[in-house]
XYZ file of C-alpha atoms in Angstrom:
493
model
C 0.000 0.000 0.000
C 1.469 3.118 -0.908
C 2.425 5.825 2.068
C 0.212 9.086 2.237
C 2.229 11.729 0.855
C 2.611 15.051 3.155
C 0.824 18.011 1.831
C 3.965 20.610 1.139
C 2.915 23.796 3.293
C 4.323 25.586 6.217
C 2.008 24.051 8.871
C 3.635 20.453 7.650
C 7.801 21.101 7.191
C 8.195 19.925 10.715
C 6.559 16.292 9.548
C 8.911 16.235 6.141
C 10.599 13.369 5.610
C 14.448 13.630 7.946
C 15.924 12.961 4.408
C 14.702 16.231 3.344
C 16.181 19.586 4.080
C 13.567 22.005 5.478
C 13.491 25.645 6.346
C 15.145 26.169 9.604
C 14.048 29.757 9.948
C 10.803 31.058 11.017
C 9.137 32.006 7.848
C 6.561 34.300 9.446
C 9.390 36.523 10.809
C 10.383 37.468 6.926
C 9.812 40.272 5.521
C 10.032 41.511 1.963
C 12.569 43.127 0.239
C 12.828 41.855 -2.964
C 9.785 41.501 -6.002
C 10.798 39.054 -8.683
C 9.335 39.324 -12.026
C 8.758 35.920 -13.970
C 8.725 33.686 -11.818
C 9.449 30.187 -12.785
C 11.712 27.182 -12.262
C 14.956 29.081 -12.799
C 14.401 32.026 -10.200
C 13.316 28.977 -7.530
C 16.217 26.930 -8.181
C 18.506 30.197 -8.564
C 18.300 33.405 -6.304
C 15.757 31.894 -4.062
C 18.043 28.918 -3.166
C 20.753 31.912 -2.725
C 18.492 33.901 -0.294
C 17.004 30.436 1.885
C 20.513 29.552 2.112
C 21.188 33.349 3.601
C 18.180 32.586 5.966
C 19.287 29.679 7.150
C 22.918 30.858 8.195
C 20.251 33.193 10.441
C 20.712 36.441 8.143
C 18.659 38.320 5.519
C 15.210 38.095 7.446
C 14.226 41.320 5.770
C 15.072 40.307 2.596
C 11.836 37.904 1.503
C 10.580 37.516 -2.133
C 7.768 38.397 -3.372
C 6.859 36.568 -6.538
C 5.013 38.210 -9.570
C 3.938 38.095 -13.211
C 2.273 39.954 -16.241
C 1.238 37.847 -17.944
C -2.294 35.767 -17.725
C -0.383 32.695 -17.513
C 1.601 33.509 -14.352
C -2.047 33.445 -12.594
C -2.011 29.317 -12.578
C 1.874 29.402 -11.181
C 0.603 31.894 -8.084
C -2.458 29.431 -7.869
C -0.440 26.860 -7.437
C 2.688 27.953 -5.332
C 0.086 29.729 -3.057
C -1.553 27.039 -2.399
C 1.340 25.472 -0.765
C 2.421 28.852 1.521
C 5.007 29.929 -1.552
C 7.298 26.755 -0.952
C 9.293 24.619 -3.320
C 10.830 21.441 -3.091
C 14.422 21.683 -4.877
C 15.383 18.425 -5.817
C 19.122 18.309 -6.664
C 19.960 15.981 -9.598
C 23.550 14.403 -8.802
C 24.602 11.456 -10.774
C 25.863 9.833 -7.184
C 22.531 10.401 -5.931
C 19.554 12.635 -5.457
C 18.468 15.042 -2.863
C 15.905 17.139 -1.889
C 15.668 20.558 0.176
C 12.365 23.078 0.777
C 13.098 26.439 0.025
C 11.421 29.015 1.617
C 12.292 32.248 0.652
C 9.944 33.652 -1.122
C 6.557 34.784 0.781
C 3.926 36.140 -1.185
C 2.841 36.237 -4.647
C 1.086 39.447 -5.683
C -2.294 39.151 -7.741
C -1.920 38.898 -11.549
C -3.867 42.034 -13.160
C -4.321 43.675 -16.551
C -3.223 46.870 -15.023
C -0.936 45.818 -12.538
C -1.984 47.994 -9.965
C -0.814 45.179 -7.177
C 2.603 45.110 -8.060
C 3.033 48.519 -8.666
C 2.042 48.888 -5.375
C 4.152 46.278 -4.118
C 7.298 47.799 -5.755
C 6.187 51.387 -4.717
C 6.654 49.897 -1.264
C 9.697 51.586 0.638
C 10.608 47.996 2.008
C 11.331 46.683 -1.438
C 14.848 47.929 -2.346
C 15.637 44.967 -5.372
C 13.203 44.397 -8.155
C 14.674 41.157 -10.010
C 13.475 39.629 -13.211
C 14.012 36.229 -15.427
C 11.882 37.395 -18.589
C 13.968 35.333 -20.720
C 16.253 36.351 -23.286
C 13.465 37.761 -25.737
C 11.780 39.554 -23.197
C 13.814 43.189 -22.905
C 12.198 44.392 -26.156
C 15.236 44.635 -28.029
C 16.050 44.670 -31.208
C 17.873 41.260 -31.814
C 20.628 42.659 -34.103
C 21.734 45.736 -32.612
C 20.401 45.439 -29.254
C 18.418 48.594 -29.456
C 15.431 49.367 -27.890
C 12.220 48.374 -29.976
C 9.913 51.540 -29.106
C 7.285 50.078 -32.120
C 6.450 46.958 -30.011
C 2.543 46.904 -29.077
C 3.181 46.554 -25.437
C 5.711 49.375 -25.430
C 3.170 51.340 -27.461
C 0.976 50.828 -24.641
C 2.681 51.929 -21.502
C 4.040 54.787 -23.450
C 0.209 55.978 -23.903
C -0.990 54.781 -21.059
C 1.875 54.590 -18.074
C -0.547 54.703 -15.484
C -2.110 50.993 -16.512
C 0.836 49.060 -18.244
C 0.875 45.664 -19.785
C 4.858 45.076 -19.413
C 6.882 44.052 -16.487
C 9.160 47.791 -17.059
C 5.857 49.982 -17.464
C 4.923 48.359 -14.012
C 8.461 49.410 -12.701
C 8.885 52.452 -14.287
C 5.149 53.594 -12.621
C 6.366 52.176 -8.893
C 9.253 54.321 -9.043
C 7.533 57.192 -10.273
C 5.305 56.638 -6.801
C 8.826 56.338 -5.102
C 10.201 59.618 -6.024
C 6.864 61.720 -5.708
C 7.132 60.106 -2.336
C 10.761 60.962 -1.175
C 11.111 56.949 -1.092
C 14.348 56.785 -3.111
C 14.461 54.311 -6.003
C 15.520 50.487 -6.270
C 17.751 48.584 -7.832
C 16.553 46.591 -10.857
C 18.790 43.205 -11.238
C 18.247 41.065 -14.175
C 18.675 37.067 -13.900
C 18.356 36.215 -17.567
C 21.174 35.050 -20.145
C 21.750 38.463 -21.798
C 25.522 39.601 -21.985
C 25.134 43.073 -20.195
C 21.828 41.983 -18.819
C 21.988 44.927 -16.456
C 22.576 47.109 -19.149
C 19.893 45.978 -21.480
C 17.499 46.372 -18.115
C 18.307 49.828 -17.908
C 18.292 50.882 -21.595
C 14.830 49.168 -21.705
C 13.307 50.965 -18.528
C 14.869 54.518 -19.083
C 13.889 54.176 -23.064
C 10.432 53.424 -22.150
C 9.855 56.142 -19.102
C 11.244 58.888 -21.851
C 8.642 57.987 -23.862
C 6.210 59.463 -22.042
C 7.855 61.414 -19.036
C 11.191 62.460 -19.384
C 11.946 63.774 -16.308
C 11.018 60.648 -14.676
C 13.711 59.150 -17.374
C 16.272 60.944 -15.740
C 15.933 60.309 -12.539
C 15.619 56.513 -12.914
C 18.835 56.905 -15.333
C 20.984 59.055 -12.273
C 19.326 57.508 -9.172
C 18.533 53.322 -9.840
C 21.165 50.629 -9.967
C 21.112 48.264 -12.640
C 23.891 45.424 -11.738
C 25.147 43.239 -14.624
C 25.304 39.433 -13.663
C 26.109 36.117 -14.687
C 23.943 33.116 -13.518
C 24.177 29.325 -14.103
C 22.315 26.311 -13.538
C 20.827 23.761 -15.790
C 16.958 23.874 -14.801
C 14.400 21.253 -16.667
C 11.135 22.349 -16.750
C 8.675 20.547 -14.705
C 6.681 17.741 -16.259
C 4.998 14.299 -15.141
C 8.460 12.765 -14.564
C 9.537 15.758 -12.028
C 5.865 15.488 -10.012
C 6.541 11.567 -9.447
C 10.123 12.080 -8.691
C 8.555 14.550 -5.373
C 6.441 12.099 -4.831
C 8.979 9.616 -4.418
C 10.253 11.548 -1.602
C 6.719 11.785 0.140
C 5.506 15.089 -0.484
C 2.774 16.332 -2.713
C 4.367 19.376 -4.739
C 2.006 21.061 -7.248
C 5.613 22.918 -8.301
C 8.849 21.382 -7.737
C 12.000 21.893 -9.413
C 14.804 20.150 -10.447
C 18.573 21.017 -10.789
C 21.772 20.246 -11.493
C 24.594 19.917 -9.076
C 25.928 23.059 -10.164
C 25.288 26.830 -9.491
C 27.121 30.050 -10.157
C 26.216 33.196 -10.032
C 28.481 36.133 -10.657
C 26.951 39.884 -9.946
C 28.330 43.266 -10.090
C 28.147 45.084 -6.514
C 26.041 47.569 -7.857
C 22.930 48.171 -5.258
C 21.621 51.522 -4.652
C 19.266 50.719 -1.934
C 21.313 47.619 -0.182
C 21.662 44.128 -1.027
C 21.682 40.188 1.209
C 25.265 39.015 1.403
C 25.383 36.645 -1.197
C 28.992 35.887 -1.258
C 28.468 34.466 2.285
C 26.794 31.727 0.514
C 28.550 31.096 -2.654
C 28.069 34.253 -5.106
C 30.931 36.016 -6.848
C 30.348 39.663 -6.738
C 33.088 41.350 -8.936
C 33.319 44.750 -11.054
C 34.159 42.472 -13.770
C 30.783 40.420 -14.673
C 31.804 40.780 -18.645
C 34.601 38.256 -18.844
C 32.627 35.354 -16.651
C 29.096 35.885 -18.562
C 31.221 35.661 -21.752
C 32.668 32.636 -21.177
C 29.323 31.141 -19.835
C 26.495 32.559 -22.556
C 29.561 31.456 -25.405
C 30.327 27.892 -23.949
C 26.807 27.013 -22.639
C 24.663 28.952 -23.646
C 25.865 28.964 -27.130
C 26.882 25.240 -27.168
C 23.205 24.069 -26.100
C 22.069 25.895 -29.496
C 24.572 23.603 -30.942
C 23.160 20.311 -29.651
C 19.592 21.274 -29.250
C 18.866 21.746 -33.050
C 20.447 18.928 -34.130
C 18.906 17.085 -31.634
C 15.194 18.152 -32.624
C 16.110 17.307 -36.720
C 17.371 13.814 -35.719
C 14.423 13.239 -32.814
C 16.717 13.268 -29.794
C 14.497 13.948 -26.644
C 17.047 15.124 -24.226
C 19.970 16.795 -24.130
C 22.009 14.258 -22.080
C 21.269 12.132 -25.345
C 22.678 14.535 -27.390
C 25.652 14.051 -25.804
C 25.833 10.608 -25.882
C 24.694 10.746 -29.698
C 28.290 9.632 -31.123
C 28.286 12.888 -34.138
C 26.346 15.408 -31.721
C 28.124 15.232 -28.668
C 31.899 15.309 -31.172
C 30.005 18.091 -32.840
C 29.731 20.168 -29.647
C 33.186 19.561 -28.661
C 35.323 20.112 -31.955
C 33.224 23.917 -32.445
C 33.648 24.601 -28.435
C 37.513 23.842 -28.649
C 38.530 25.154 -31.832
C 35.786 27.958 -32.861
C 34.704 29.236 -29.475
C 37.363 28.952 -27.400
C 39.377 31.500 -29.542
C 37.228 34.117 -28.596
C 36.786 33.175 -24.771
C 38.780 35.256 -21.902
C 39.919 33.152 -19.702
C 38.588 33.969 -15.915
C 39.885 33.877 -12.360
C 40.563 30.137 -11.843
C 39.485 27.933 -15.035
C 40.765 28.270 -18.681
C 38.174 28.590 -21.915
C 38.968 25.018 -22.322
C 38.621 23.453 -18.935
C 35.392 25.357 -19.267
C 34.435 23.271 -22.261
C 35.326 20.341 -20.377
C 33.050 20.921 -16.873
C 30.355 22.124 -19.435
C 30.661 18.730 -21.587
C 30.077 16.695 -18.273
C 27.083 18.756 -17.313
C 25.393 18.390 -20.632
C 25.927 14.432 -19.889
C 24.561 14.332 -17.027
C 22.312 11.711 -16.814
C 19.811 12.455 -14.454
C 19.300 15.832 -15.915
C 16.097 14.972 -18.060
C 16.060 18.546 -19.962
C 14.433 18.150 -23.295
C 16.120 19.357 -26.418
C 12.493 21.571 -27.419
C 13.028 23.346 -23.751
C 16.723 24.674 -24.967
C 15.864 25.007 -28.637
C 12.481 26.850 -27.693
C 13.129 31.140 -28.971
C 16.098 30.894 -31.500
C 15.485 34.270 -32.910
C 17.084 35.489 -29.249
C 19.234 32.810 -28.320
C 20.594 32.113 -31.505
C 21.771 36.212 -32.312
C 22.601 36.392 -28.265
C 24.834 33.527 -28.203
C 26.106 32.051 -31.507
C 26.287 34.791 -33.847
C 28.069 37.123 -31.746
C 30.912 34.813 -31.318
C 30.900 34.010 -35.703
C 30.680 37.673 -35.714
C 34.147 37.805 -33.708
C 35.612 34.652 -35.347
C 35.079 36.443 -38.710
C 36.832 39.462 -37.791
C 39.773 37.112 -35.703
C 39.972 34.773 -38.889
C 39.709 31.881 -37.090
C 37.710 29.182 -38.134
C 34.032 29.455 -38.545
C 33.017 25.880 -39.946
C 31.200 24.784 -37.450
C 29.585 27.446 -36.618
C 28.082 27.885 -39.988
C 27.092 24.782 -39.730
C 24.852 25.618 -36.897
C 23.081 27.786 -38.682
C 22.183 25.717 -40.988
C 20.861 22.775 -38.548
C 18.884 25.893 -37.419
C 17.302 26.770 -40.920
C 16.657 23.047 -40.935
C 14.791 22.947 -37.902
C 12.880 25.444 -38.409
C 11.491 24.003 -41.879
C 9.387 21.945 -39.166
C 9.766 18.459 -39.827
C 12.444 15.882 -37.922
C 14.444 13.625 -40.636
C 12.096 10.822 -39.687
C 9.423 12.497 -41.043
C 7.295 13.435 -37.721
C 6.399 17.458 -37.146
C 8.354 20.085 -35.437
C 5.930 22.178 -33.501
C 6.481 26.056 -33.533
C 8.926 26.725 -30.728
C 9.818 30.744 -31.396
C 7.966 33.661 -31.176
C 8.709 34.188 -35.089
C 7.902 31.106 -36.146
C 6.144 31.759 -39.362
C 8.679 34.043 -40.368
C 11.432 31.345 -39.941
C 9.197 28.399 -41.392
C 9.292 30.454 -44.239
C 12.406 31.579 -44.883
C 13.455 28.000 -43.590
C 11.262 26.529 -46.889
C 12.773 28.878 -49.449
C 15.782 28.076 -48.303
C 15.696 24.724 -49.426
C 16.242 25.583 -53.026
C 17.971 29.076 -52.237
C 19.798 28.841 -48.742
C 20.801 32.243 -48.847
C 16.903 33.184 -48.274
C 17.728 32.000 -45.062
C 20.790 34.448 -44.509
C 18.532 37.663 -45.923
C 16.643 37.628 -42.612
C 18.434 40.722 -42.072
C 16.554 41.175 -38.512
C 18.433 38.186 -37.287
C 21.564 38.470 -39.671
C 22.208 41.960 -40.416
C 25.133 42.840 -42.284
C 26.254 39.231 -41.105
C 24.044 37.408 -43.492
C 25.878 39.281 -46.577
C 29.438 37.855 -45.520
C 31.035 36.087 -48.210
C 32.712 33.631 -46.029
C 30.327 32.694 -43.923
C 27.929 32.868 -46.717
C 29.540 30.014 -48.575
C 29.723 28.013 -46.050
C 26.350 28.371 -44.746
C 25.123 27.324 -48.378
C 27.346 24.426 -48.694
C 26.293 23.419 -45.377
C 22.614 23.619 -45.790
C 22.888 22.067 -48.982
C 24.817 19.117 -48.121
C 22.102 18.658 -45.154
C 19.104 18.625 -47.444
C 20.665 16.285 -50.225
C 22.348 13.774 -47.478
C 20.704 14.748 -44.177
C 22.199 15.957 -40.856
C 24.678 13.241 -39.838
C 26.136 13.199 -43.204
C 26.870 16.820 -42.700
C 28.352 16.004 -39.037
C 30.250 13.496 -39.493
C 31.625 16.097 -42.900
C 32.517 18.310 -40.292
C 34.433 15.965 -37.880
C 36.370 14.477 -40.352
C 37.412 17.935 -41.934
């Protein structure tokens, strides 16, 4: 007969199993002091690990989370983590053995709203002194090219027109902080967790763009007054599925939200806090003035080598990305372009080389017990592809170093995208462009370079002879002999 499981809430941690780490604080002493924006697995397993594990050393009591979203969507994740008092089970994913620990961090989750009149509240709040976001990659309203701000996007329209009632996560900020200053509060600092390179830059070239839109003044004062702190973060997060719910289970507790992780975490942040921060290097963080050269090395390596694996994964039906690795031409694939086309333009960093980096980066992607799926890390290639792969063929151009691979990638990319797997069964749209790149992906199979004249993506990139030769030869050889042929082309070159 199977054992009851224990209903994860705060009234129950004392009853978890002993083999399960609980809080050892008293969560109704916390207080907030930080909102987070999008909150989903990353942000639990992430900075909310980094701020329990502050808590439970006995600091940073006034430094809770409050979780909030948007979006309509994030309405079912505050249903659900509410229900269970704003806990998480963390469930680390070692290949000598799993674990479990309850983090309890975060407090509250504000109401989702069309006008987000709740959270700009929240924010307006002179206990909150961070505001953090994960928005993903594609969520700064950039242009993908030149990084510029996109003032024509609907949203930003919006909140330009009507900043009182905004639709976006920085019209929300931008009308807290305008409450803050007509106040005398004094502003916060706005720290983005997502895989940009300069993510704190991007935050505040996104918040300041949009607040001149329709109040300059208020522009100004964000731009001289708020902190935006650039940062690095790292850990290998699966989203949460039927497999992740059973594997709580198996531990006895009934989790409407758990997470799993690696056994690996990093985060790197630049001690940039107008209002005060925790003290997160008391629990593992790296806070530097030099973010650039770590993020680098991480959003090149990782970021840009799970591009690499993902899409050839998806073309040759590969569910996970462990199985990539173990895939005898994608796994080679990944290492050849990380040693000799990446690496070139990789710093190293205080205490591990470009290619030792490769190598702790190749063992994490073959992890085992990691069960992340290759459409989770191929999923928005218009931003990861121009944030991580084409900045470093952009650099390997102008270096002359070798760029084979890497135009290879783009062409497992345009193949991808035509939206079928070489075994015939359907890619489902995974990008929030994917007609555009279905598209260009079919016209590409008689003209590849109609592929390359996406100059949103490609700019000035796309008309490179080199890479444009290669990138045709490439995509060619793919749709006359398929993807392996092409690999194993590559490896043998």
């Amino acid at each position: 007969m199977q054992k009851a499981l224990l209903k994860l809430e705060t009234a129950t941690l004392d009853a978890c199993p002993r083999d399960v780490v609980v809080p050892t604080y008293d969560r109704s002493k916390i207080t907030a002091g930080i909102v987070h924006i999008g909150l989903g697995n990353f942000h639990r397993a992430h900075q909310s690990w980094y701020m329990h594990r502050l808590m439970q050393k006995g600091g940073a009591q006034d430094w809770g989370i409050i979780g909030a979203g948007v979006r309509a969507g994030d309405a079912v994740q505050r249903e659900r983590l509410c229900a269970q008092d704003c806990l998480t089970t963390l469930i680390e994913l070692d290949p000598r053995g799993r674990s479990a620990e309850i983090v309890g961090a975060m407090i509250d989750f504000v109401p989702v709203e069309e006008d987000n009149a709740t959270l700009i509240k929240q924010m307006a709040d002179p206990a909150i002194r961070i505001v953090s976001l994960t928005v993903t990659e594609g969520g700064y309203y950039i242009d993908p090219v030149t990084k510029a701000f996109d003032a024509s996007h609907p949203d930003i329209v919006h909140d330009a027109t009507h900043p009182d009632r905004p639709v976006s996560a920085f019209g929300a900020m931008i009308a807290a902080l305008k409450i803050r200053r007509a106040a005398g509060i004094g502003p916060f600092t706005g720290q983005s967790c997502d895989n940009l390179q300069g993510n704190g830059d991007i935050l505040r070239q996104t918040l300041v763009s949009l607040a001149r839109l329709s109040d300059p003044a208020l522009a100004d004062w964000i731009d001289a007054n708020c902190t935006f702190p650039n940062s690095m973060v790292d850990c290998i997060v699966p989203a949460t599925g039927p497999n992740e719910l059973e594997l709580v289970e198996s531990f006895g507790i009934a989790d409407a939200a758990p997470v799993t992780h690696e056994n690996f975490r990093q985060w790197v942040i630049e001690d940039k806090f107008c209002a005060g921060r925790p003290n997160w290097e008391d629990v593992g963080a790296t806070l530097t003035d030099d973010v650039h050269a770590f993020e680098a090395m991480k959003i090149r390596i990782l970021n840009g080598g799970h591009q690499l694996i993902a899409d050839a994964g998806e073309v040759l039906s590969v569910e996970y990305i462990s199985g990539c690795m173990d895939h005898p031409l994608i796994g080679a694939y990944f290492r050849k372009v990380a040693r000799t086309e990446i690496t070139p333009q990789v710093a190293p960093v205080p205490g591990i080389t470009p290619l030792a980096y490769v190598d702790l980066i190749d063992g994490r992607f073959s992890n085992p017990e990691i069960v992340d799926t290759v459409r989770r890390v191929a999923f928005d290639g218009s931003s990861r592809q121009t944030g991580f792969i084409l900045p470093v063929l952009r650099d390997a151009l102008a270096h002359g170093t070798p760029i084979s691979g890497l135009a290879l990638s783009q062409a497992i990319w345009a193949r991808m995208c035509e939206g079928t797997r070489e075994d015939g069964s359907a890619i489902a749209p995974n990008d929030p462009i994917w007609d555009q790149l279905n598209a260009a992906a079919i016209a590409a199979k008689s003209a590849p370079d109609a592929w390359l004249d996406q100059s949103d993506l490609y700019g000035d990139l796309g008309q490179n002879t080199a890479f444009r030769s290669e990138f045709d030869r490439w995509l060619s050889l793919i749709w006359s002999d398929g993807v392996e042929t092409a690999l194993r082309t590559y490896l043998q070159g």
